[in-house]
């Protein structure tokens, strides 16, 4: 069944059954593709950064989480380093690389002799990718994949320097669900396996633009921890 994004304002009778179905399918699609993309990047980046996997595993050990441990919300809350890894994967490889906004009023951007007049009705593209790598907003080199930045110099980064879920009142409605599910999946994976680099020829990363931005070349070995 084709999925159509509903933009029509609900009539006085509310949403029709078809519109309701469209909304539900959109939710499933927007939640599935994005999470799958994040996990591809996580797999790729972990294969290139064994030291980060080691630190995640150390954190699990420190909190008494072994292969037999069933995860609870309280346990997950304690895993601060895993949160840093999630943020850094989102920063370094934005799944969704931009969003659009249509101006409802005239506005001005910039300062000094570089002021741009924006007009009502114009569409502005906000590039997450540019913000995530903008040297003005990051103390530690933004080109470096380094989850520890969120525990040190970049702990208090500008709130709009990292917006993988967009911002304002049209920000992603599923972001808390997404962060929770990704934290559970990552923690569970790291209880059991280690990703190893499949070699520069076939695990060379790159970017492939589809509905989301995925790694172009991803090939890893999966090592089962004893
Ligand atoms: C890794 C996971 C996800 C990422 C990176 C992501 C990213 C985004 C982004 C960038 C936007 C546009 C925000 C803006 O323009 O300011 C968005 C909107 C949206 N997302 Fe997500 N999303 C994720 C997961 C989910 C999940 C799990 C759901 C549903 C359960 C969901 C439902 C939606 C919906 C309904 C919108 C449109 C909100 C609106 O226009 O008011 N997303 N998402």
CSV table of C-alpha atoms and ligand atoms in Angstrom, one decimal:
chain,number,residue,atom,x,y,z
A,1,UNK,CA,0.0,0.0,0.0
A,2,UNK,CA,1.5,3.4,-1.0
A,3,UNK,CA,2.4,5.6,2.0
A,4,UNK,CA,1.2,9.2,1.6
A,5,UNK,CA,2.2,12.0,4.0
A,6,UNK,CA,-1.0,13.6,5.2
A,7,UNK,CA,-0.8,17.4,5.1
A,8,UNK,CA,-4.5,18.2,4.9
A,9,UNK,CA,-5.9,19.8,8.0
A,10,UNK,CA,-8.4,17.5,9.7
A,11,UNK,CA,-12.0,18.3,9.0
A,12,UNK,CA,-14.5,19.1,11.6
A,13,UNK,CA,-15.1,15.3,11.8
A,14,UNK,CA,-11.5,14.6,12.6
A,15,UNK,CA,-9.2,12.3,10.7
A,16,UNK,CA,-10.8,9.7,8.3
A,17,UNK,CA,-9.8,6.0,8.7
A,18,UNK,CA,-7.5,6.4,5.6
A,19,UNK,CA,-5.8,9.5,7.0
A,20,UNK,CA,-5.3,7.7,10.4
A,21,UNK,CA,-3.8,4.7,8.5
A,22,UNK,CA,-1.5,7.1,6.6
A,23,UNK,CA,-0.4,8.7,9.9
A,24,UNK,CA,0.4,5.4,11.5
A,25,UNK,CA,2.3,4.1,8.4
A,26,UNK,CA,4.3,7.4,8.4
A,27,UNK,CA,5.2,6.9,12.1
A,28,UNK,CA,6.4,3.3,11.5
A,29,UNK,CA,8.4,4.3,8.4
A,30,UNK,CA,10.0,7.4,10.1
A,31,UNK,CA,10.9,5.3,13.1
A,32,UNK,CA,12.2,2.3,11.3
A,33,UNK,CA,14.5,3.7,8.6
A,34,UNK,CA,16.2,6.2,10.9
A,35,UNK,CA,16.9,3.7,13.7
A,36,UNK,CA,18.3,1.2,11.1
A,37,UNK,CA,20.5,3.9,9.6
A,38,UNK,CA,21.8,4.9,13.0
A,39,UNK,CA,22.7,1.3,13.7
A,40,UNK,CA,24.6,1.0,10.4
A,41,UNK,CA,26.7,4.0,11.4
A,42,UNK,CA,27.2,2.7,14.9
A,43,UNK,CA,28.5,-0.6,13.5
A,44,UNK,CA,30.8,1.1,11.1
A,45,UNK,CA,32.2,3.5,13.7
A,46,UNK,CA,32.7,0.9,16.3
A,47,UNK,CA,34.6,-1.3,13.8
A,48,UNK,CA,37.0,1.7,13.3
A,49,UNK,CA,37.2,2.6,17.0
A,50,UNK,CA,37.9,-0.5,19.1
A,51,UNK,CA,38.9,1.7,22.0
A,52,UNK,CA,35.3,3.0,22.2
A,53,UNK,CA,33.9,-0.5,22.3
A,54,UNK,CA,36.3,-1.3,25.0
A,55,UNK,CA,35.2,1.6,27.1
A,56,UNK,CA,31.5,0.7,26.7
A,57,UNK,CA,32.3,-2.9,27.8
A,58,UNK,CA,34.2,-1.5,30.8
A,59,UNK,CA,31.3,0.7,31.7
A,60,UNK,CA,29.0,-2.4,31.6
A,61,UNK,CA,31.4,-4.3,33.8
A,62,UNK,CA,31.7,-1.4,36.2
A,63,UNK,CA,27.9,-1.5,36.7
A,64,UNK,CA,27.8,-5.3,37.1
A,65,UNK,CA,26.2,-5.9,33.7
A,66,UNK,CA,27.2,-9.3,32.3
A,67,UNK,CA,25.8,-11.4,29.5
A,68,UNK,CA,23.2,-12.9,31.8
A,69,UNK,CA,21.9,-9.5,33.1
A,70,UNK,CA,18.4,-8.4,32.0
A,71,UNK,CA,18.5,-4.7,31.4
A,72,UNK,CA,16.3,-2.4,33.5
A,73,UNK,CA,15.5,1.3,33.1
A,74,UNK,CA,17.6,2.1,36.2
A,75,UNK,CA,20.6,0.2,34.8
A,76,UNK,CA,20.4,2.0,31.5
A,77,UNK,CA,20.2,5.4,33.3
A,78,UNK,CA,23.6,4.7,34.8
A,79,UNK,CA,25.3,4.1,31.5
A,80,UNK,CA,26.6,7.6,30.9
A,81,UNK,CA,29.3,6.7,28.4
A,82,UNK,CA,26.8,4.9,26.2
A,83,UNK,CA,24.8,8.1,26.1
A,84,UNK,CA,28.0,9.9,24.9
A,85,UNK,CA,28.5,7.3,22.2
A,86,UNK,CA,25.0,7.7,21.0
A,87,UNK,CA,25.3,11.5,20.8
A,88,UNK,CA,28.7,11.3,19.0
A,89,UNK,CA,27.3,8.8,16.4
A,90,UNK,CA,24.5,11.2,15.8
A,91,UNK,CA,26.8,14.2,15.6
A,92,UNK,CA,29.5,12.5,13.4
A,93,UNK,CA,27.1,10.9,10.9
A,94,UNK,CA,23.7,12.6,10.8
A,95,UNK,CA,21.1,10.1,9.6
A,96,UNK,CA,19.0,13.0,8.4
A,97,UNK,CA,21.3,15.7,7.2
A,98,UNK,CA,18.9,18.7,7.0
A,99,UNK,CA,15.4,20.0,7.5
A,100,UNK,CA,13.3,22.8,5.9
A,101,UNK,CA,11.4,25.7,7.3
A,102,UNK,CA,9.1,28.1,5.5
A,103,UNK,CA,9.3,31.6,6.9
A,104,UNK,CA,6.0,33.0,8.3
A,105,UNK,CA,7.5,36.5,8.6
A,106,UNK,CA,10.4,38.6,7.2
A,107,UNK,CA,13.6,38.2,9.1
A,108,UNK,CA,17.3,39.1,9.1
A,109,UNK,CA,20.3,36.8,9.5
A,110,UNK,CA,23.9,37.7,10.2
A,111,UNK,CA,25.6,40.9,11.5
A,112,UNK,CA,27.7,43.8,10.4
A,113,UNK,CA,28.0,44.3,6.7
A,114,UNK,CA,26.9,40.6,6.1
A,115,UNK,CA,23.2,40.9,6.8
A,116,UNK,CA,20.8,38.8,4.8
A,117,UNK,CA,17.2,39.8,4.4
A,118,UNK,CA,14.9,36.8,4.4
A,119,UNK,CA,11.4,37.1,3.1
A,120,UNK,CA,8.1,35.7,4.3
A,121,UNK,CA,7.2,32.5,2.3
A,122,UNK,CA,10.8,31.7,1.5
A,123,UNK,CA,12.1,28.2,2.3
A,124,UNK,CA,15.3,27.9,4.4
A,125,UNK,CA,17.4,24.7,4.5
A,126,UNK,CA,19.0,24.0,7.9
A,127,UNK,CA,21.9,21.7,7.5
A,128,UNK,CA,22.5,19.5,10.6
A,129,UNK,CA,25.7,18.3,9.0
A,130,UNK,CA,27.2,21.8,8.9
A,131,UNK,CA,26.2,22.6,12.4
A,132,UNK,CA,27.6,19.3,13.7
A,133,UNK,CA,31.0,20.1,12.2
A,134,UNK,CA,31.1,23.9,12.7
A,135,UNK,CA,34.4,24.7,14.4
A,136,UNK,CA,32.8,27.8,16.1
A,137,UNK,CA,30.6,25.5,18.3
A,138,UNK,CA,33.0,22.7,19.2
A,139,UNK,CA,36.2,23.0,21.3
A,140,UNK,CA,37.5,19.5,20.5
A,141,UNK,CA,38.2,19.0,16.7
A,142,UNK,CA,34.7,18.2,15.3
A,143,UNK,CA,36.4,16.1,12.6
A,144,UNK,CA,37.4,13.6,15.3
A,145,UNK,CA,35.1,10.9,16.4
A,146,UNK,CA,35.4,11.2,20.2
A,147,UNK,CA,32.5,10.4,22.5
A,148,UNK,CA,34.4,11.6,25.5
A,149,UNK,CA,34.0,15.2,24.3
A,150,UNK,CA,30.5,15.1,26.0
A,151,UNK,CA,32.2,14.4,29.4
A,152,UNK,CA,34.8,17.1,29.0
A,153,UNK,CA,35.4,20.3,26.9
A,154,UNK,CA,32.2,20.0,24.8
A,155,UNK,CA,29.9,19.0,27.7
A,156,UNK,CA,28.1,22.4,27.5
A,157,UNK,CA,28.0,22.7,23.8
A,158,UNK,CA,25.5,25.2,22.1
A,159,UNK,CA,22.1,23.4,22.2
A,160,UNK,CA,21.6,24.0,18.4
A,161,UNK,CA,25.1,22.7,17.5
A,162,UNK,CA,23.7,19.2,17.8
A,163,UNK,CA,20.2,18.7,16.4
A,164,UNK,CA,19.9,15.2,14.9
A,165,UNK,CA,16.1,15.3,15.7
A,166,UNK,CA,15.6,18.9,14.4
A,167,UNK,CA,14.3,21.6,16.8
A,168,UNK,CA,11.4,23.8,17.8
A,169,UNK,CA,7.8,22.6,17.8
A,170,UNK,CA,8.2,20.5,14.7
A,171,UNK,CA,11.1,18.5,16.1
A,172,UNK,CA,11.0,14.7,15.9
A,173,UNK,CA,8.0,13.4,17.9
A,174,UNK,CA,9.7,10.0,18.4
A,175,UNK,CA,13.1,11.2,19.7
A,176,UNK,CA,12.7,9.9,23.3
A,177,UNK,CA,11.5,6.5,22.0
A,178,UNK,CA,14.4,6.4,19.5
A,179,UNK,CA,17.0,7.2,22.1
A,180,UNK,CA,15.7,4.6,24.4
A,181,UNK,CA,15.5,1.8,21.8
A,182,UNK,CA,18.9,2.6,20.5
A,183,UNK,CA,20.4,2.6,24.0
A,184,UNK,CA,18.9,-0.8,24.7
A,185,UNK,CA,20.1,-2.3,21.4
A,186,UNK,CA,23.6,-0.9,21.7
A,187,UNK,CA,23.9,-2.1,25.3
A,188,UNK,CA,22.6,-5.5,24.5
A,189,UNK,CA,24.9,-5.8,21.5
A,190,UNK,CA,27.9,-4.8,23.5
A,191,UNK,CA,27.1,-7.4,26.2
A,192,UNK,CA,27.8,-10.1,23.6
A,193,UNK,CA,29.8,-9.0,20.6
A,194,UNK,CA,32.6,-6.9,19.3
A,195,UNK,CA,32.7,-5.4,15.8
A,196,UNK,CA,36.0,-5.7,13.9
A,197,UNK,CA,37.1,-3.8,10.8
A,198,UNK,CA,36.5,-5.8,7.6
A,199,UNK,CA,39.4,-4.0,5.9
A,200,UNK,CA,39.9,-0.7,4.1
A,201,UNK,CA,38.8,-2.0,0.7
A,202,UNK,CA,35.3,-3.1,1.7
A,203,UNK,CA,34.8,-1.2,5.0
A,204,UNK,CA,35.6,2.3,3.6
A,205,UNK,CA,32.5,4.1,4.8
A,206,UNK,CA,31.5,7.0,2.5
A,207,UNK,CA,28.0,8.4,2.3
A,208,UNK,CA,25.0,7.1,0.4
A,209,UNK,CA,22.0,9.5,0.1
A,210,UNK,CA,18.6,7.8,0.2
A,211,UNK,CA,15.7,8.7,2.5
A,212,UNK,CA,18.5,8.9,5.1
A,213,UNK,CA,22.3,9.0,4.8
A,214,UNK,CA,23.8,5.6,5.2
A,215,UNK,CA,27.4,4.3,5.0
A,216,UNK,CA,28.2,3.5,1.4
A,217,UNK,CA,30.6,0.6,2.1
A,218,UNK,CA,30.1,-1.3,5.3
A,219,UNK,CA,31.7,-4.7,6.0
A,220,UNK,CA,32.7,-5.9,9.5
A,221,UNK,CA,33.6,-9.1,11.3
A,222,UNK,CA,31.4,-10.0,14.3
A,223,UNK,CA,33.4,-11.4,17.2
A,224,UNK,CA,31.4,-13.2,19.8
A,225,UNK,CA,32.8,-12.4,23.3
A,226,UNK,CA,33.4,-15.4,25.5
B,1,LIG,C1,17.2,7.6,15.0
B,1,LIG,C2,15.9,7.9,15.0
B,1,LIG,C3,15.3,9.2,14.4
B,1,LIG,C4,15.8,10.3,13.8
B,1,LIG,C5,17.3,10.6,13.6
B,1,LIG,C6,14.7,11.2,13.5
B,1,LIG,C7,14.9,12.4,12.9
B,1,LIG,C8,13.8,13.3,12.6
B,1,LIG,C9,14.0,14.6,12.0
B,1,LIG,C10,15.3,15.3,11.7
B,1,LIG,C11,12.8,15.1,11.9
B,1,LIG,C12,12.4,16.6,11.4
B,1,LIG,C13,12.5,17.5,12.5
B,1,LIG,C14,12.5,19.0,12.2
B,1,LIG,O1,12.2,19.3,11.0
B,1,LIG,O2,12.8,19.8,13.1
B,1,LIG,C15,11.8,14.1,12.3
B,1,LIG,C16,10.4,14.3,12.3
B,1,LIG,C17,9.5,13.3,12.7
B,1,LIG,N1,9.8,12.1,13.2
B,1,LIG,FE1,11.7,11.4,13.6
B,1,LIG,N2,13.5,10.6,13.8
B,1,LIG,C18,13.8,9.4,14.4
B,1,LIG,C19,12.9,8.5,15.0
B,1,LIG,C20,11.5,8.6,15.0
B,1,LIG,C21,10.6,7.7,15.6
B,1,LIG,C22,11.0,6.5,16.4
B,1,LIG,C23,9.3,8.2,15.3
B,1,LIG,C24,8.0,7.7,15.6
B,1,LIG,C25,7.7,6.8,16.5
B,1,LIG,C26,9.5,9.4,14.5
B,1,LIG,C27,8.5,10.2,14.0
B,1,LIG,C28,8.6,11.4,13.5
B,1,LIG,C29,7.5,12.3,13.0
B,1,LIG,C30,6.0,11.9,13.1
B,1,LIG,C31,8.1,13.5,12.6
B,1,LIG,C32,7.3,14.7,12.0
B,1,LIG,C33,7.1,15.7,13.2
B,1,LIG,C34,6.4,17.0,12.7
B,1,LIG,O3,6.5,17.3,11.5
B,1,LIG,O4,5.8,17.6,13.6
B,1,LIG,N3,10.9,9.6,14.3
B,1,LIG,N4,12.5,13.0,12.8
